[in-house]
Amino acid sequence: MMKSSFYVLSLGILIASMVLPVVSLAETAPVTSCKIVTSFTYNDVPYSAGDTVSDSNSSWGIICFLNMMNIVLNIIFIGLMILVIIMVLMGAFKLMTAAGDTAKVTAGRNQIMYAAIGLIVALVAKALPSIVSGLFG
């Protein structure tokens, strides 16, 4: 009896978690504008940080999407930088506690090397859009 009531309760919570957001979002008005966070250019029109783009602009949806992607990519970049710092600290800890064990020293060095490679890849990925737009206008 206890097992079946647990399943019914779990199913009820699952259904409620899927239905309630839909119901709450159905009450809100559609989004018709967004605030630009980072300056960029779209179709040779510059958009500065702090500008508000509304549905009076024919391509406001694409502009708001690019703005949102820029925000998400910045958050991912910050997360990667934090991960690199953690990996370097863990590799340094492995090196300090190796006590002459060559396997631990190698593991620590490799972890720091992989963190450095990850840092380089993240920095190149962050700079690549600027480099491409500078080369091809």
mmCIF file of C-alpha atoms in Angstrom, residues 44 128-137:
data_model
loop_
_atom_site.group_PDB
_atom_site.id
_atom_site.type_symbol
_atom_site.label_atom_id
_atom_site.label_comp_id
_atom_site.label_asym_id
_atom_site.label_seq_id
_atom_site.Cartn_x
_atom_site.Cartn_y
_atom_site.Cartn_z
ATOM 1 C CA ASP A 44 25.233 47.284 -40.282
ATOM 2 C CA LEU A 128 36.914 34.105 -32.456
ATOM 3 C CA PRO A 129 33.760 36.129 -33.269
ATOM 4 C CA SER A 130 35.729 39.395 -32.988
ATOM 5 C CA ILE A 131 38.532 38.021 -35.137
ATOM 6 C CA VAL A 132 36.150 36.792 -37.834
ATOM 7 C CA SER A 133 34.149 40.019 -37.895
ATOM 8 C CA GLY A 134 37.402 41.994 -38.103
ATOM 9 C CA LEU A 135 38.643 39.922 -41.022
ATOM 10 C CA PHE A 136 35.433 39.739 -43.022
ATOM 11 C CA GLY A 137 33.738 42.955 -41.902
#
